[in-house]
XYZ file of C-alpha atoms in Angstrom:
533
model
C 0.000 0.000 0.000
C 1.251 3.475 -0.809
C 2.322 5.355 2.269
C 0.450 8.410 1.057
C -2.718 6.366 0.804
C -2.977 5.683 4.470
C -4.659 8.912 5.543
C -4.693 10.515 8.966
C -7.030 9.051 11.525
C -8.196 10.202 14.924
C -6.241 8.520 17.716
C -7.429 7.722 21.194
C -4.264 6.310 22.738
C -3.958 7.598 26.312
C -0.810 9.689 26.641
C 0.618 11.293 29.714
C 3.001 14.166 29.057
C 6.270 13.210 30.681
C 9.662 14.853 30.415
C 12.924 13.160 31.294
C 13.335 12.272 34.951
C 15.532 14.365 37.141
C 19.100 13.078 37.034
C 22.001 13.794 39.308
C 24.669 16.182 37.956
C 27.201 13.369 37.958
C 25.028 10.895 36.026
C 26.375 9.945 32.623
C 24.381 10.890 29.486
C 23.879 7.190 28.631
C 22.468 6.461 32.092
C 20.090 9.412 31.805
C 18.896 8.116 28.459
C 18.308 4.616 29.783
C 16.031 6.044 32.476
C 13.780 7.739 29.914
C 10.716 5.830 28.755
C 10.470 5.617 25.001
C 7.183 6.546 23.316
C 5.548 4.668 20.487
C 5.041 6.381 17.159
C 1.268 6.296 17.703
C 1.592 8.005 21.083
C 3.840 10.730 19.733
C 1.602 11.424 16.738
C -1.276 11.825 19.162
C 0.677 14.187 21.426
C 0.478 17.834 20.370
C 2.028 20.031 23.046
C 1.942 23.769 22.492
C 5.589 24.116 23.537
C 8.713 22.187 22.687
C 9.269 19.000 24.696
C 12.893 17.908 25.114
C 14.509 14.531 25.711
C 11.838 12.577 23.837
C 12.869 9.005 22.939
C 11.359 6.837 20.206
C 12.348 3.430 18.814
C 11.480 2.167 15.360
C 12.483 1.187 11.855
C 13.479 3.587 9.119
C 10.888 3.613 6.334
C 12.503 6.257 4.153
C 15.213 8.917 4.165
C 15.010 12.175 2.224
C 18.287 14.062 1.929
C 18.633 17.827 2.091
C 21.783 19.954 2.193
C 22.215 20.051 5.962
C 19.535 17.660 7.223
C 17.868 14.313 6.574
C 14.119 13.842 6.881
C 13.576 10.355 8.267
C 10.229 8.537 8.259
C 10.067 6.194 11.236
C 7.584 3.408 11.929
C 7.244 0.883 14.740
C 4.045 -0.992 13.877
C 1.862 1.068 16.218
C 0.485 3.354 13.503
C -0.325 3.365 9.822
C 1.301 6.777 9.651
C 5.049 7.340 10.109
C 6.751 9.794 12.395
C 8.932 12.417 10.743
C 12.311 13.072 12.324
C 14.742 15.812 11.317
C 18.333 14.593 11.640
C 21.433 16.705 11.092
C 23.662 15.366 8.342
C 26.520 14.836 10.817
C 24.336 12.331 12.741
C 22.791 10.556 9.773
C 25.371 7.815 9.284
C 23.697 4.411 9.222
C 20.172 5.787 8.770
C 19.210 3.452 5.939
C 15.811 2.024 4.998
C 15.045 -0.965 7.209
C 17.472 -0.042 9.998
C 16.352 -0.357 13.631
C 17.101 2.891 15.435
C 16.586 4.835 18.654
C 16.160 8.578 18.271
C 16.286 11.175 21.027
C 15.366 14.800 20.534
C 12.812 17.585 20.867
C 9.174 17.182 19.921
C 7.884 20.456 18.502
C 5.329 21.827 16.021
C 6.161 21.114 12.395
C 6.082 23.790 9.680
C 4.959 21.142 7.192
C 1.442 19.837 6.586
C 1.971 16.084 6.766
C 1.878 15.978 10.584
C 1.381 18.504 13.362
C 4.720 17.865 15.115
C 8.114 16.442 14.265
C 11.155 15.193 16.149
C 14.339 17.253 15.944
C 16.943 14.744 16.968
C 19.904 15.347 19.234
C 21.033 11.727 19.455
C 20.906 8.843 16.951
C 21.604 5.207 17.793
C 21.586 2.594 15.043
C 20.623 -0.570 16.942
C 20.266 -2.820 13.901
C 21.924 -1.726 10.645
C 20.387 -2.379 7.239
C 21.660 -2.339 3.679
C 19.216 -0.053 1.899
C 20.350 -1.310 -1.523
C 19.245 -4.860 -0.792
C 16.344 -4.276 1.630
C 13.341 -5.464 -0.427
C 10.581 -3.314 1.098
C 10.827 0.197 -0.289
C 8.637 3.272 0.020
C 7.239 2.770 -3.470
C 4.053 0.791 -4.033
C 4.503 -2.979 -3.840
C 1.773 -5.428 -4.728
C 0.306 -7.924 -2.237
C 1.520 -10.715 -4.515
C 5.103 -9.461 -4.236
C 4.902 -9.022 -0.473
C 3.656 -12.602 -0.063
C 7.025 -13.806 -1.341
C 8.668 -12.456 1.831
C 6.326 -13.318 4.727
C 9.127 -12.791 7.254
C 9.413 -9.098 6.309
C 5.845 -8.366 5.204
C 4.570 -7.627 8.760
C 6.813 -4.532 8.817
C 4.632 -2.834 6.214
C 2.079 -0.418 7.723
C -0.992 -2.322 6.523
C 0.131 -5.724 7.739
C 1.154 -4.284 11.104
C -2.318 -2.724 11.352
C -3.873 -6.132 10.621
C -1.897 -7.681 13.468
C -3.139 -4.992 15.856
C -6.721 -5.442 14.658
C -6.401 -9.197 15.145
C -5.188 -8.669 18.711
C -8.066 -6.308 19.524
C -10.641 -8.718 18.085
C -9.279 -11.592 20.178
C -9.383 -9.443 23.324
C -12.988 -8.444 22.628
C -14.112 -12.021 21.957
C -12.359 -13.249 25.086
C -14.284 -10.672 27.108
C -17.557 -11.661 25.415
C -17.238 -15.353 26.240
C -16.076 -14.624 29.784
C -19.168 -12.465 30.292
C -21.302 -15.441 29.179
C -19.473 -17.799 31.605
C -17.879 -19.845 28.836
C -14.669 -21.679 29.700
C -11.788 -21.187 27.287
C -10.136 -24.506 26.452
C -7.255 -25.850 24.371
C -8.236 -28.978 22.432
C -5.486 -31.012 20.736
C -3.995 -30.135 17.372
C -3.004 -33.757 16.690
C -6.078 -35.924 16.258
C -7.044 -39.472 15.386
C -10.026 -38.618 13.169
C -11.150 -36.497 10.244
C -13.955 -34.527 11.867
C -15.409 -33.225 8.612
C -15.131 -36.581 6.840
C -13.866 -34.997 3.624
C -10.459 -36.677 3.691
C -8.618 -33.368 3.265
C -6.288 -33.890 6.222
C -2.533 -33.778 6.726
C -1.023 -37.033 7.972
C 1.677 -36.888 10.637
C 4.915 -38.859 10.604
C 8.406 -38.354 12.057
C 11.123 -37.196 9.681
C 12.376 -40.178 7.707
C 9.224 -42.228 8.311
C 6.660 -42.618 5.554
C 3.108 -41.694 6.612
C 1.897 -45.025 5.208
C 3.950 -46.951 7.783
C 0.947 -46.942 10.086
C -0.963 -49.049 7.554
C 1.490 -51.955 7.581
C -0.285 -54.935 9.116
C 1.426 -56.368 12.154
C 3.882 -53.505 12.475
C 2.236 -50.855 14.700
C 5.672 -49.952 16.042
C 6.455 -48.352 12.672
C 4.004 -45.542 13.485
C 4.913 -42.971 16.110
C 1.423 -43.103 17.646
C 0.876 -46.799 16.669
C -1.735 -45.705 14.123
C -2.187 -42.915 11.613
C -2.794 -39.458 13.067
C -3.592 -36.093 11.550
C -3.484 -32.339 11.988
C -6.982 -31.390 13.048
C -9.521 -29.841 10.674
C -11.841 -29.003 13.565
C -11.693 -29.234 17.347
C -15.427 -29.871 17.626
C -15.357 -33.530 18.654
C -12.976 -32.806 21.524
C -14.933 -29.719 22.531
C -17.983 -31.945 22.971
C -16.035 -33.971 25.539
C -14.837 -30.840 27.344
C -18.344 -29.362 27.387
C -19.538 -32.384 29.366
C -16.972 -31.465 32.018
C -17.448 -27.723 32.552
C -20.491 -26.707 30.528
C -20.182 -24.164 27.725
C -16.682 -24.000 26.222
C -14.861 -22.177 23.439
C -11.479 -22.121 21.775
C -9.485 -20.226 19.160
C -7.161 -22.771 17.571
C -5.201 -23.367 14.378
C -6.744 -25.953 12.065
C -5.423 -27.501 8.876
C -6.942 -28.580 5.586
C -5.108 -30.333 2.758
C -7.305 -28.830 0.068
C -5.624 -28.238 -3.272
C -7.351 -24.904 -3.751
C -5.965 -21.701 -5.217
C -8.986 -19.719 -4.059
C -8.647 -16.363 -2.300
C -10.954 -17.782 0.410
C -8.900 -20.826 1.438
C -5.706 -21.523 3.371
C -4.040 -24.768 4.402
C -3.479 -23.429 7.920
C -5.977 -21.062 9.446
C -7.695 -20.240 12.724
C -11.151 -21.310 13.840
C -13.132 -19.960 16.727
C -15.289 -22.839 17.949
C -17.797 -23.054 20.778
C -19.868 -25.886 22.230
C -22.961 -25.468 24.414
C -24.327 -28.068 26.805
C -28.009 -28.620 27.568
C -29.134 -26.884 24.391
C -32.070 -28.341 22.467
C -32.900 -25.479 20.098
C -30.920 -24.485 16.997
C -32.138 -20.902 17.343
C -30.269 -20.455 20.615
C -26.965 -21.255 18.895
C -27.711 -18.824 16.072
C -28.635 -16.229 18.688
C -25.229 -16.692 20.308
C -23.382 -16.221 17.005
C -25.417 -13.128 16.244
C -24.878 -11.670 19.723
C -21.152 -12.420 19.557
C -20.533 -10.644 16.267
C -22.789 -7.738 17.192
C -21.000 -7.308 20.520
C -17.617 -7.508 18.785
C -18.370 -4.796 16.247
C -20.142 -2.553 18.762
C -17.196 -2.866 21.136
C -14.480 -2.087 18.575
C -16.111 0.312 16.117
C -14.496 3.357 17.769
C -11.130 1.773 18.517
C -7.932 3.081 16.953
C -7.233 -0.150 15.083
C -10.662 -0.089 13.425
C -10.753 3.642 12.704
C -7.517 3.297 10.742
C -9.375 1.081 8.278
C -12.647 3.025 8.297
C -11.242 6.548 7.926
C -9.341 6.048 4.691
C -10.390 8.442 1.921
C -12.436 6.676 -0.754
C -9.787 7.154 -3.443
C -7.008 5.648 -1.327
C -6.050 2.085 -0.482
C -6.525 0.340 -3.828
C -5.627 -3.058 -2.335
C -8.581 -2.978 0.058
C -12.327 -2.793 -0.312
C -13.437 0.868 -0.293
C -13.597 2.376 3.188
C -17.305 3.128 2.770
C -17.952 -0.530 1.981
C -15.975 -1.648 5.033
C -17.987 0.732 7.198
C -21.232 -0.736 5.829
C -19.999 -4.192 6.824
C -19.430 -3.069 10.404
C -22.811 -1.355 10.517
C -24.502 -4.460 9.073
C -23.073 -6.681 11.803
C -24.244 -4.188 14.416
C -27.870 -4.364 13.259
C -30.561 -6.373 15.027
C -32.607 -9.336 13.785
C -30.537 -11.051 11.115
C -32.759 -12.886 8.604
C -33.023 -16.693 8.627
C -34.086 -18.892 5.729
C -34.222 -22.660 5.347
C -32.082 -24.362 2.733
C -35.244 -25.572 0.956
C -36.659 -22.058 0.693
C -33.253 -20.774 -0.374
C -33.139 -23.299 -3.231
C -36.626 -22.217 -4.305
C -35.511 -18.578 -4.312
C -32.366 -19.409 -6.278
C -34.281 -21.445 -8.839
C -36.448 -18.428 -9.552
C -33.279 -16.781 -10.851
C -31.637 -19.948 -12.167
C -30.680 -18.294 -15.443
C -28.336 -15.956 -13.640
C -26.071 -18.696 -12.297
C -23.305 -20.730 -13.852
C -24.150 -23.671 -11.576
C -27.792 -24.689 -11.448
C -29.200 -24.611 -7.904
C -30.450 -28.123 -7.093
C -31.959 -29.476 -3.898
C -29.599 -31.973 -2.324
C -26.408 -30.258 -3.477
C -24.254 -27.673 -1.733
C -24.562 -23.964 -2.343
C -21.850 -22.495 -4.545
C -20.193 -19.129 -3.881
C -22.433 -17.429 -6.458
C -25.520 -18.847 -4.748
C -24.350 -17.657 -1.333
C -23.578 -14.171 -2.658
C -27.043 -13.953 -4.192
C -28.713 -14.976 -0.932
C -26.640 -12.489 1.054
C -27.693 -9.706 -1.303
C -31.322 -10.730 -1.783
C -32.258 -11.941 1.705
C -29.870 -9.801 3.736
C -30.270 -6.681 1.646
C -26.551 -6.612 0.943
C -25.781 -5.606 4.524
C -27.188 -7.953 7.170
C -25.748 -11.461 7.520
C -28.086 -14.323 6.615
C -28.562 -17.678 8.348
C -29.346 -20.600 6.033
C -30.670 -23.546 8.029
C -31.632 -27.233 7.711
C -29.410 -28.539 4.937
C -29.951 -32.036 3.486
C -28.587 -34.828 5.669
C -26.635 -36.416 2.828
C -24.294 -33.435 2.366
C -23.531 -32.896 6.053
C -21.331 -34.751 8.584
C -22.586 -37.708 10.604
C -22.736 -35.909 13.955
C -25.538 -33.467 13.069
C -28.955 -34.163 14.581
C -31.717 -35.020 12.166
C -34.767 -32.789 12.248
C -37.130 -30.868 10.026
C -37.778 -27.136 10.272
C -41.215 -26.097 11.434
C -43.697 -26.350 8.557
C -41.318 -28.352 6.360
C -42.734 -30.973 3.988
C -39.382 -32.694 3.374
C -39.598 -36.464 3.405
C -37.908 -39.505 1.964
C -41.016 -40.440 0.023
C -41.651 -37.397 -2.137
C -38.841 -38.265 -4.546
C -37.458 -34.737 -4.799
C -36.692 -33.752 -1.255
C -35.165 -35.673 1.611
C -34.425 -35.492 5.328
C -32.537 -32.520 6.713
C -30.420 -31.860 9.779
C -30.500 -29.184 12.471
C -27.689 -26.991 11.173
C -26.915 -23.557 9.768
C -24.406 -21.579 7.736
C -23.921 -17.836 8.223
C -23.459 -15.864 5.006
C -22.199 -12.294 4.622
C -22.011 -10.195 1.440
C -18.917 -10.784 -0.697
C -17.196 -13.103 1.781
C -20.037 -15.702 1.660
C -19.900 -18.315 4.442
C -18.014 -17.300 7.594
C -19.579 -19.605 10.193
C -21.486 -22.841 10.547
C -23.024 -24.814 13.373
C -25.502 -27.483 14.357
C -27.177 -29.420 17.085
C -25.243 -32.636 17.686
C -26.879 -36.040 17.747
C -26.654 -36.799 21.476
C -28.588 -40.094 21.439
C -26.543 -43.274 21.153
C -28.581 -45.415 18.748
C -29.477 -42.642 16.236
C -25.812 -41.575 16.153
C -24.601 -45.113 15.515
C -27.271 -45.648 12.867
C -26.097 -42.565 10.995
C -22.451 -43.566 11.349
C -23.298 -46.977 9.920
C -25.219 -45.373 7.057
C -22.158 -43.286 6.210
C -19.823 -46.271 6.472
C -18.078 -45.091 9.636
C -18.792 -48.255 11.627
C -19.211 -51.973 11.001
C -22.476 -53.653 12.066
C -21.973 -56.349 14.691
C -24.760 -57.832 16.777
C -24.881 -60.384 19.543
C -27.449 -63.145 19.963
C -29.965 -60.744 21.436
C -29.724 -58.386 18.473
C -28.089 -55.634 20.534
C -26.399 -53.253 18.061
C -24.686 -51.035 20.636
C -21.477 -53.050 20.332
C -20.793 -52.077 16.746
C -17.188 -51.359 15.780
C -16.707 -47.632 15.308
C -13.930 -46.137 13.202
C -13.444 -43.381 10.675
C -12.520 -43.924 7.030
C -8.841 -44.448 7.910
C -9.523 -47.103 10.529
C -8.958 -44.923 13.615
C -11.303 -45.657 16.463
C -14.155 -43.301 17.238
C -15.305 -45.361 20.199
C -14.318 -42.509 22.492
C -16.725 -40.189 20.666
C -19.554 -42.721 20.873
C -18.758 -43.239 24.548
C -19.791 -39.646 25.185
C -23.339 -40.788 24.309
C -23.253 -43.879 26.516
C -23.005 -42.065 29.835
C -25.094 -38.988 30.390
C -24.874 -37.013 27.162
C -27.203 -33.993 27.299
C -28.606 -32.256 24.214
C -25.861 -29.991 22.938
C -24.635 -28.063 19.920
C -22.120 -25.542 18.753
C -20.557 -23.589 15.917
C -17.297 -22.706 14.225
C -16.331 -19.256 12.909
C -13.601 -18.816 10.293
C -11.478 -16.340 12.222
C -9.314 -15.253 9.297
C -12.390 -14.819 7.122
C -14.145 -12.528 9.585
C -10.959 -10.455 9.925
C -10.808 -10.103 6.145
C -14.444 -9.047 6.082
C -13.959 -6.448 8.822
C -10.729 -4.994 7.427
C -11.610 -4.955 3.734
C -8.689 -7.201 2.770
C -9.797 -9.034 -0.348
C -7.825 -12.271 -0.020
C -7.397 -14.405 3.083
C -3.706 -14.867 2.247
C -3.105 -11.289 3.311
C -4.820 -11.813 6.669
C -2.557 -14.579 7.939
C 0.871 -13.362 9.038
C 2.541 -16.402 7.500
C 0.047 -17.780 4.954
C 0.197 -21.414 3.847
C -1.745 -22.661 0.868
C -1.374 -25.320 -1.791
C 2.150 -25.096 -3.171
C 3.330 -22.360 -0.769
C 4.920 -22.532 2.674
C 7.879 -20.190 2.404
C 9.171 -20.011 5.965
């Protein structure tokens, strides 16, 4: 992003005016300096004293250097602000001030005669803490495309936009943590290594020690060849383990990395990403889970709308920031999430609505098949008015995982016998304009026999019966042969009605910031064919 395209935003960082502490006459200059608290760039830009303030210290990285006859104008950034701080350095002190260098500047903070910022730092002391070769440093002041910056993920966070995304991410996590704490949810840490493919799609990464083939676990009679004695994976969802934890402490939530081995080059997919997942105990109504998702996102946006990190994205002039969605559009997204009463529509009614405009789609909307991105965008625009999120509920059973509870929406005529429609499950997807699906959830099948029947129907267990015809002893495993007995056990001993949801954390951050591809949300993005560091 062009530096000039960042705009000036109102800042609300608390700042106490503080001059250097009183030092003894015999104290060395270096000791005096070490006793002074440095100020962030954001704090200094927000501080506008009427008179000159001496002995001001700031740390940061040199973004650019403009040479004059007797002085150098140095732009300094430290990740705390989209805007840089301008420092005036005498030529005699400018040695080592190269783009990318880590420096500590000490000087006087006083009104600037220029128009780019109200004050500037006139330096009296320059310390180069980490030198840089400006000729080889790859991030320059000129415009550089997101595609180019992705080739250097270790340096990309130093750019103003990516630093702002990190700060926004931190603020969002803090707000969500407060929300769940206020609802008496317990934050948990489910495992990253798992024995099952929760989604059942087979798009999982298999684990193996270096030098050991992942297929070693499949060798009959040689379980010692596998580190865990059977094949294990990087998780695609923590839901199954959250169900176990919810039976211990009630409502639980987590924000965890998940992994998907999907060979997709889409701007909406990553191989490693973060999911916010929650599980509720003693819940027998799908609406209550949707209410929680709606309340969570409304509370998040209401809480952060006036924060510094958000205002930096919302206050950009409309003609600036070509790599992002227009600032006005981003503001509409925040306002849409803050609105009350998000619309809800069943999958069956959504298909009917889509079929009324079937000629406008590349893929024909058909009952019993998933919704494509173009279908979801249409529903978000048509049902949500292009602003409010939309819940789509009660998808067909055959396109959803085994753990979702069967059930028809009120007034539904779906049945196995009508030839066109079939049974549905108690689930939902949450759609937003442009970004499409950002969250999904369901009631879980908490009854033992119905769960095992569905697992058998989907080929997840082998039917075994004793002489009495008791089918509760069936062998349970996923498609790779790993046991799911532990998951079924949760239904054997006191499983209450329960349900939960998962929110694509990187997707919601992209939606709220205006970043158009999820690869620019993750600090170190991994996708098919790319894992650079």
